[in-house]
Every structure is written in structure tokens, then in C-alpha cells.
XYZ file of C-alpha atoms in Angstrom:
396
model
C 0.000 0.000 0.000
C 1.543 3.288 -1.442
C 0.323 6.493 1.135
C 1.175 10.011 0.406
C -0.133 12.203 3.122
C -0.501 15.980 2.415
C 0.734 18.451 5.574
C 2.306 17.655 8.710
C -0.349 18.911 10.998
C -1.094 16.690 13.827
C -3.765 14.147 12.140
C -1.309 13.741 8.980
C 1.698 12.616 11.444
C -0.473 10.325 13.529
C -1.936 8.830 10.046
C 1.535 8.888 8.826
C 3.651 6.878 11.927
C -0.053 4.440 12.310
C 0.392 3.318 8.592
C 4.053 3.089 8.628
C 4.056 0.802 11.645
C 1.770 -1.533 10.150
C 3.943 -2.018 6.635
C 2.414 1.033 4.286
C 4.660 2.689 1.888
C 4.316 6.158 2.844
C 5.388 9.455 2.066
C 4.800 13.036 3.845
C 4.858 16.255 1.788
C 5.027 19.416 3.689
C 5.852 22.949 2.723
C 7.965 23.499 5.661
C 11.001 22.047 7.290
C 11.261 21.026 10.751
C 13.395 23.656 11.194
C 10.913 26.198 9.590
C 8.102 24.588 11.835
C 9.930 25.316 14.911
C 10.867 28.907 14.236
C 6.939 29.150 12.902
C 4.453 31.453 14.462
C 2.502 30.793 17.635
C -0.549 28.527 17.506
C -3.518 27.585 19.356
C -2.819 25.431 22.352
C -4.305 21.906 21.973
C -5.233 19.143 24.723
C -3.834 15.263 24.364
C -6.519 14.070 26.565
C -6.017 10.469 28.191
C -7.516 8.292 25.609
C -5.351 9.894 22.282
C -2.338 9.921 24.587
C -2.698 6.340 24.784
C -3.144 5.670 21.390
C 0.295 7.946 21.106
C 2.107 5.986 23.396
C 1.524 2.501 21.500
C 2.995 4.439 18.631
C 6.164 5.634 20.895
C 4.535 9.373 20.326
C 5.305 9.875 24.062
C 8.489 11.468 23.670
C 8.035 14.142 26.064
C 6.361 12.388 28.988
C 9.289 12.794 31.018
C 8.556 16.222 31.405
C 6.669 17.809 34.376
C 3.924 19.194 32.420
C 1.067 16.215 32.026
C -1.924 17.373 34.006
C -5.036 15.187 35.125
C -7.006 17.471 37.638
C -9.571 20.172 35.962
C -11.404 22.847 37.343
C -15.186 23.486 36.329
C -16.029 27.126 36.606
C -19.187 28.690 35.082
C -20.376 32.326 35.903
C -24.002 32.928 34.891
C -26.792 35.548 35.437
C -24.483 36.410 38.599
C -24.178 32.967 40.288
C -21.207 31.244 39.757
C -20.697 27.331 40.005
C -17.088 26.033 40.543
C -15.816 21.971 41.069
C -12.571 20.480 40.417
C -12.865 16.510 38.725
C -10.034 13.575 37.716
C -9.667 12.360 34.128
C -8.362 9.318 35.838
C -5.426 9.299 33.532
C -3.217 12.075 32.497
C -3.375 14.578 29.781
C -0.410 16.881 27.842
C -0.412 19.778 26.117
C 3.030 19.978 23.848
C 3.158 23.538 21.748
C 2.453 22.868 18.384
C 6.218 23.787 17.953
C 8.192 21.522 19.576
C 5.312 18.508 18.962
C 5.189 18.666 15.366
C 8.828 18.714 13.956
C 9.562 16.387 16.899
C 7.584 14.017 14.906
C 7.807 14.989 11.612
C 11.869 13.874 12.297
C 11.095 10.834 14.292
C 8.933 9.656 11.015
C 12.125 9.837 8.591
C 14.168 8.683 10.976
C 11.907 5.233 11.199
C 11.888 4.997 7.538
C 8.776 7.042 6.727
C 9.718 9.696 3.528
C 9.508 12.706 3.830
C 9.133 15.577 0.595
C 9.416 19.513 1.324
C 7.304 20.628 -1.377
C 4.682 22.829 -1.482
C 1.655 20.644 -2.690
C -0.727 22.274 -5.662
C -3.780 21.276 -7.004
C -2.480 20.030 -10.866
C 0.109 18.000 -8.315
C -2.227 16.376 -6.848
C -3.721 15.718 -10.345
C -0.165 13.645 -11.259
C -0.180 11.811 -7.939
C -3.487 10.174 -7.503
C -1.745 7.732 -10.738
C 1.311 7.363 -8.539
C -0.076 6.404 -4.798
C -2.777 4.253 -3.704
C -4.057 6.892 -1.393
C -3.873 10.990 -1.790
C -4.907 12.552 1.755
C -4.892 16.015 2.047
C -4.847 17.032 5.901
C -4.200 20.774 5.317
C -7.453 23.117 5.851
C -6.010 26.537 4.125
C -5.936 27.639 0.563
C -6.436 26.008 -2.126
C -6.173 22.221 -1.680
C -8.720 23.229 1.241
C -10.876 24.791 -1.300
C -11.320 21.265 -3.011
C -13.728 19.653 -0.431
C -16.979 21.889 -0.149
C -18.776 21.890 3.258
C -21.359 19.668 4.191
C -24.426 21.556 5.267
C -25.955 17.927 6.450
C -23.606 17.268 9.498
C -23.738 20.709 11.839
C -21.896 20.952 14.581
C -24.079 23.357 16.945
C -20.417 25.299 16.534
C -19.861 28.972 16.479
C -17.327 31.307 14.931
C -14.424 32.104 17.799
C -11.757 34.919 18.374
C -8.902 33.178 20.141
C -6.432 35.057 21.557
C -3.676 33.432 23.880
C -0.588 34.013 25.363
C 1.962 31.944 27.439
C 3.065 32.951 30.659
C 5.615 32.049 33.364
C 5.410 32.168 36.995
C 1.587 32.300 37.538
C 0.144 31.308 40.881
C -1.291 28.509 41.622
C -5.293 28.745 41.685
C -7.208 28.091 44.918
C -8.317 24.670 43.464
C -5.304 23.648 42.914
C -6.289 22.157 39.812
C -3.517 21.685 36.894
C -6.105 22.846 34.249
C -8.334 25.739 35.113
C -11.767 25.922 32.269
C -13.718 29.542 33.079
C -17.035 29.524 31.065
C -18.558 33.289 31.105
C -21.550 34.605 28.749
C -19.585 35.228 25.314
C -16.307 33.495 26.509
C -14.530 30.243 27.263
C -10.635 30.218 29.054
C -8.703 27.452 29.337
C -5.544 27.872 31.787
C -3.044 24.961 30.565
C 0.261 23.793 31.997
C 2.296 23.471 28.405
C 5.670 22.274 27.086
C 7.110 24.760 24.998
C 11.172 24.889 23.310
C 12.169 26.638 26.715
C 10.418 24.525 29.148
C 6.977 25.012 30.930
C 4.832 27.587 31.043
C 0.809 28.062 31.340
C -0.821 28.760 28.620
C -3.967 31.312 29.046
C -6.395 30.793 25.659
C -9.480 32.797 25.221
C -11.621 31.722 22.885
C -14.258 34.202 22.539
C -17.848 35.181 20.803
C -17.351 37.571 18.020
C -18.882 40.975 18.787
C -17.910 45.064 19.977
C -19.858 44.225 22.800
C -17.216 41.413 24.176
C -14.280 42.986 25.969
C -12.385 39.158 25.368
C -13.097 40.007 21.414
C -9.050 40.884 20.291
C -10.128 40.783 16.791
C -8.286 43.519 15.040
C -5.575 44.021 17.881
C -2.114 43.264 18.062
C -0.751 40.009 18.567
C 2.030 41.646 20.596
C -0.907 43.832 22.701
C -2.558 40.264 24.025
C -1.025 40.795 27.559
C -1.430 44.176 28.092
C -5.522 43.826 26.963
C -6.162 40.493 28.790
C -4.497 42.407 31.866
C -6.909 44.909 32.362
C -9.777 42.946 31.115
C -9.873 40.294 33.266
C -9.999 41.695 36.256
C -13.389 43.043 35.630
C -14.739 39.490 34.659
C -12.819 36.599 36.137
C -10.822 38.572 39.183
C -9.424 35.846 40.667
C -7.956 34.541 37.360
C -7.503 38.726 36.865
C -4.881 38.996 39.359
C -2.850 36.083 38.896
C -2.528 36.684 35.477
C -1.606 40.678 35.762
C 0.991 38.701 38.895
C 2.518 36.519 36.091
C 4.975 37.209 33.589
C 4.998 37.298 30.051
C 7.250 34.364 28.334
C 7.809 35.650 24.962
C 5.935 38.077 23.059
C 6.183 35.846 19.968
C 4.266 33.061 21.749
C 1.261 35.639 21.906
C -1.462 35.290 18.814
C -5.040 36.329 17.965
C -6.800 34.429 15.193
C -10.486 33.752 14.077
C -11.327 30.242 14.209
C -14.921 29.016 12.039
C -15.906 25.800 12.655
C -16.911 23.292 9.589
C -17.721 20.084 8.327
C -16.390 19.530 4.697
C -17.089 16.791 2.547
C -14.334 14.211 2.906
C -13.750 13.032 -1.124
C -13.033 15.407 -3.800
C -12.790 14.245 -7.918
C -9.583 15.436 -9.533
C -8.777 14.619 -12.967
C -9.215 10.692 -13.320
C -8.963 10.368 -10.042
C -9.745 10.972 -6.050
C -8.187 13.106 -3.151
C -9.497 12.133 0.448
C -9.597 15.350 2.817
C -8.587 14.648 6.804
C -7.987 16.097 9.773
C -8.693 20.105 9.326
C -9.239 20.105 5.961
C -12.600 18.257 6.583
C -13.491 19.041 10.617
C -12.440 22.058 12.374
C -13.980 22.282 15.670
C -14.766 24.888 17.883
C -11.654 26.251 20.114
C -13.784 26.334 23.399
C -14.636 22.626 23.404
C -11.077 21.717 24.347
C -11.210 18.368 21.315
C -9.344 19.598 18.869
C -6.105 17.362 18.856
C -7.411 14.359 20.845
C -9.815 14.457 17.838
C -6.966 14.533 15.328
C -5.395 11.886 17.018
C -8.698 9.427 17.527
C -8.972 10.432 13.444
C -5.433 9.949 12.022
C -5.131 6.791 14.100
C -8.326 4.973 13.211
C -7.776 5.789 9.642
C -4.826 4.226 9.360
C -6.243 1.083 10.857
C -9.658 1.281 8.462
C -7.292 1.453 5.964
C -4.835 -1.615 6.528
C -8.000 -3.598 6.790
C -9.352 -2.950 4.080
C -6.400 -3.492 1.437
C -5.346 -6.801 3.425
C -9.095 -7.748 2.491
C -8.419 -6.625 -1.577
C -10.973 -3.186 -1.225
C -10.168 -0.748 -3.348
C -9.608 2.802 -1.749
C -12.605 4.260 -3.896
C -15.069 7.367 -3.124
C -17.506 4.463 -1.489
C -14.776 3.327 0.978
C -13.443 7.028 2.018
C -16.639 8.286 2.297
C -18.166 5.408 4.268
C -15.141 5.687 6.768
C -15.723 9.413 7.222
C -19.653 8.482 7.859
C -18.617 5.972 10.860
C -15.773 8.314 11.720
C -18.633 11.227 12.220
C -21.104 9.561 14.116
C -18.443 8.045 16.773
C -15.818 10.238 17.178
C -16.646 13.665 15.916
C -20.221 14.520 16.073
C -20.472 14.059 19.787
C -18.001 16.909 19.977
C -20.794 18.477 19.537
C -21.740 17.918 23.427
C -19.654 20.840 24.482
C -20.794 23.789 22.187
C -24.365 22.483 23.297
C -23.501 22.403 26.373
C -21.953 25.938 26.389
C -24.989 27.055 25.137
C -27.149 25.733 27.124
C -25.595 27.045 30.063
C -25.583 30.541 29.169
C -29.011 30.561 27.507
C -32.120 32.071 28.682
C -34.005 28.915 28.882
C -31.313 26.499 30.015
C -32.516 22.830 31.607
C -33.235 23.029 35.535
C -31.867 19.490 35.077
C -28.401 21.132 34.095
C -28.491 23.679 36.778
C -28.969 20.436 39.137
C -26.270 18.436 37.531
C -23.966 21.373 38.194
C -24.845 22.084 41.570
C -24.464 17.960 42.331
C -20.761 18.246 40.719
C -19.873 21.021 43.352
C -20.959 18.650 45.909
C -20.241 14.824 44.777
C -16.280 14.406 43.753
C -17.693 11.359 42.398
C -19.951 13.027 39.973
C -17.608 15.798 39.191
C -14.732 12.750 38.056
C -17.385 11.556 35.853
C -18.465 15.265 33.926
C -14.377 15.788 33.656
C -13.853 12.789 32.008
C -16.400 14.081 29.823
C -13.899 15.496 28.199
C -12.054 12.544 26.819
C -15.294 10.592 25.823
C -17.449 13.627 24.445
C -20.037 10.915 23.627
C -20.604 9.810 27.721
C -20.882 13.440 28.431
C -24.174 14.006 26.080
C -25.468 10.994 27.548
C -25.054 12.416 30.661
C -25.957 16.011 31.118
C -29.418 17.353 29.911
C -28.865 20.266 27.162
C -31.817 21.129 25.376
């Protein structure tokens, strides 16, 4: 079986090292070196939550977990109409966050050096023309420009997502919070912030992520500020909405002003074949799901994705199936309804909590977490199985 893999984004690598391990031919094309990747600019801090860790670590992902930065306690805190509801919960196995620029040429060079291929090449649309007649599989994993452009969205599979201003920054030397929880997850009308303990080139810091609602009415909306300005905003807005969180982040210091970004995030499904020429390209990762920053899924989902796959795919060329529209697009079908749509849970559940009409039952369920550890380990875990958590809490 002859792979080429498009991008060296997170879903791509796992797809990549999954197919390689089991005996697949397989190249990655990327426009950038490692090198280039690691002097790239900031992005978005991501979650390994227990369950993609795990499928990491049978891979030998796990490079970093000698590190002190793997978390596995999370605070719950939600601020509504003026009451605010606060509990701490266990995953029951631990998490990582690795910045985006240490994790991905880390891996990118630990493919080649296992035997995996690796092309710097920036990837066009008549290229991808030539190679569908060269490789078994084309899989695009990029979301941007034009190869992105080649898989139109799929009105029929919503994800009860909304459009998000992130704007983050990492910082060094912030207290501890009175929970003493190793991730902190503030949910206020219009925003979402995550406080996450992260490996970065120079060691760990915490990385503070807004993810907020569009609008000139938000004071968390950066949109049209200055990357280098995220600080100084988030330093006197704060305060006024979260002051707890307000004052240890003013107390904190500032790691690098080139780890600071603001970017628009809008979520959507895409359709996951596209025709090209005589042949097909298969779109995964971001180029055919990008979720919403404020659930916290985005590379636990990559990982769940990339890895199963690469397994769907061994399976099915052992058994003599040929990798047709029919095959990709019935993957992407079982893909949606067990891994990704119940990502859905947490923008519903987001909602729901800041609505005008949200569930007594929810209001109940949050009031038992702050009083049954027990129940508040079970919502957290949440988290790593999105589809237990709509099971669990009433949202509509």
C-alpha cells in the first residue's frame, strides 16, 4: 500500500507513523522544514486528553512524557446571570499539552528517521492531479488555501459550533489557583478560558487561551488588535470578569511576546472526497473538521482520526478493497457519528448554560458536581469521551 499524506499537521503525522508501523509505503509532503516549523508562528494550544495519549504511546509518540507538564485534575467554573458554580474533577489518567512547535517537527523527524519519507514541497492542485496515478491513497490534511478549497462543506452534518476569536498568550510564573487544579476551564456569557500547563522549546509555562464570541460588545473580542498587545488587553480585562484569574494573570509574567497570537477560528464540516482529474483526493484532519476552540477536542480528535484511519485502511487493502469514493466516504460516515459529532456535546452544552431557557436538570447536575467528587470525576472525564458526556448532562 503506497500512502502520500498531504501536511504535517497533527492528524497527517499520527496517520503517517499508524500506517508506517503496520507495513504502508508512505510518504509526507510538507511545505515546511522542521526547522521552519519550529521557528513558525505561535498557535492555538491543543489538549492530548487520556484516551489519544494512549493511542500515542503505542505508537512511541510519548516522547516528552518525562517532562513535568502532564496534568489530570480540571477545574469546572461557570459564571451565569451572577451565580457562579465552581468543582474540580479527575480524568483518571493524564493529559499533555506539547506547543504545536516543539510537537510537530519532533515528529515529523522521528517519522524519517523510522523509515517514513519525507518531501518539502509545497503541494498544488495540478500536483495532486499527477499523484493520484502514482499512490494508492492521496490525503490532504491541510485546511487553508487552495487544496482546502477542493472539499466543499457539508451543510448535512452541523456541529451546533460557532465562529471564535482566540487570543492566547503563554506565561511564566503564575500562581497557583485556589483549586489547585492543573487545568483551570472559566465559562462566562460570550467566553470560554482554558488555563493549561504546556511544554514549549524553553520549558513550561501556562498557557492562558481565550476563545471568545465575536462581537464590539465582548471585551475578550481581540479581533483587530495586536498580537504583541494580548497581555497588556487580557491584563486589564480580566480583572473586571474573572478577578481571581484577573490577578494572577496581571501577577505573572509574560514568556515571549512571539508566543502571543489572535486568530479567528470558524468551525466546519467539509465533505471528505473530492474528484480530480481521473482520479480521487481524500480530505482529513482540518481540511474536513475544524472544531470549535472552546470545546477543548481539537487534537485528541486529530489523534482518535489519524489513528483509526490508518487502521480502516490496513484492513481494508489486506481484504483486496479498493480505496474508492464508497470506501473514504463510508469511513468518514462511521468516523462522524463516533468520534466527531459528539463533539458536539460541548458547544451544546456551552450554550445551554448561558441561555435564557437552560434545563433546571443542568443547573442540578452542576450544583451535584460542586458537591459529589464522584460526579464531578465523571463530567471531567467528559472530556475525553465527548459521547458519555451528552449521555449524561441534559442540554436542550
Amino acid at each position: 500500500m503506497k500512502v502520500l499524506i498531504v501536511g504535517a499537521g497533527l492528524t497527517g503525522l499520527v496517520l503517517a507513523h499508524r500506517l508506517l508501523s503496520q507495513g504502508a509505503d508512505v510518504t509526507v509532503a510538507t511545505a515546511r522544514t522542521s526547522d521552519e516549523l519550529r521557528r513558525g508562528s505561535a498557535q492555538m494550544t491543543q489538549l492530548t486528553l487520556p484516551t489519544a495519549l494512549g493511542m500515542e504511546r503505542t505508537l512511541k509518540l510519548d516522547m516528552w512524557e518525562q517532562e513535568p507538564h502532564l496534568f489530570q485534575t480540571v477545574s469546572m467554573n461557570v459564571t451565569r446571570a451572577g451565580q457562579t458554580f465552581g468543582f474540580t474533577g479527575n480524568l483518571g489518567a493524564a493529559g499533555a499539552a506539547v506547543e504545536p512547535r516543539v510537537k510537530l517537527p519532533d515528529l515529523l523527524e522521528y517519522f524519517e528517521d523510522r523509515g517514513g519519507k519525507v518531501s518539502i514541497h509545497g503541494i498544488t492542485v495540478s500536483d495532486l492531479s499527477y499523484f493520484t496515478r502514482m499512490f494508492d491513497a492521496t490525503i490532504v490534511t491541510v485546511g487553508a488555501g487552495e487544496l482546502g478549497q477542493l472539499f466543499h462543506t457539508d451543510h448535512s452534518r452541523p456541529l451546533a459550533a460557532e465562529q471564535q476569536v482566540v487570543s492566547q498568550v503563554y506565561l511564566h510564573h503564575l500562581p497557583v489557583p485556589e483549586s489547585g487544579a492543573d487545568v483551570e476551564v472559566y465559562s462566562i456569557e460570550g467566553a470560554e478560558i482554558y488555563v493549561v500547563p504546556i511544554l514549549t522549546s524553553y520549558g513550561i509555562a501556562h498557557s492562558v487561551m481565550v476563545a471568545a464570541r465575536p462581537g464590539r460588545e465582548n471585551p475578550l473580542d481581540l479581533s483587530g488588535e495586536r498580537a504583541r498587545d494580548v497581555h497588556g488587553l487580557l491584563s486589564t480585562r480580566l480583572p473586571h470578569l474573572l478577578p481571581q484569574l484577573g490577578e494572577r494573570f496581571r501577577d505573572a509574567e509574560m514568556a515571549d511576546p512571539r508566543d502571543a497570537l489572535i486568530t479567528t477560528v470558524s468551525p466546519v464540516v467539509r465533505t471528505p472526497v473530492a474528484h480530480l482529474g481521473g482520479g480521487i483526493v481524500v480530505g482529513a484532519g482540518d481540511t474536513v473538521v475544524t472544531t470549535e476552540p472552546r470545546t477543548g477536542q481539537g487534537w485528541s480528535l486529530s489523534t482518535k482520526l489519524g489513528f483509526e484511519t490508518a487502521d480502516r485502511m490496513v484492513v481494508h487493502h489486506k481484504n483486496g478493497g479498493a480505496f474508492d469514493e464508497a470506501f473514504f466516504s463510508g469511513m468518514f460516515s462511521d468516523l462522524w457519528e463516533s468520534r466527531i459529532r459528539p463533539t458536539a456535546a460541548f458547544s451544546q452544552l456551552i450554550n445551554a448554560v448561558h441561555s435564557d431557557n437552560t434545563p433546571p436538570e443542568l443547573l442540578q447536575a452542576m450544583d451535584q458536581a460542586a458537591a459529589d467528587p464522584a460526579f464531578a470525576n465523571t463530567w471531567v472525564r467528559g472530556f475525553d469521551d465527548p459521547a458519555a458526556l451528552a449521555q449524561m448532562l441534559p442540554m436542550t
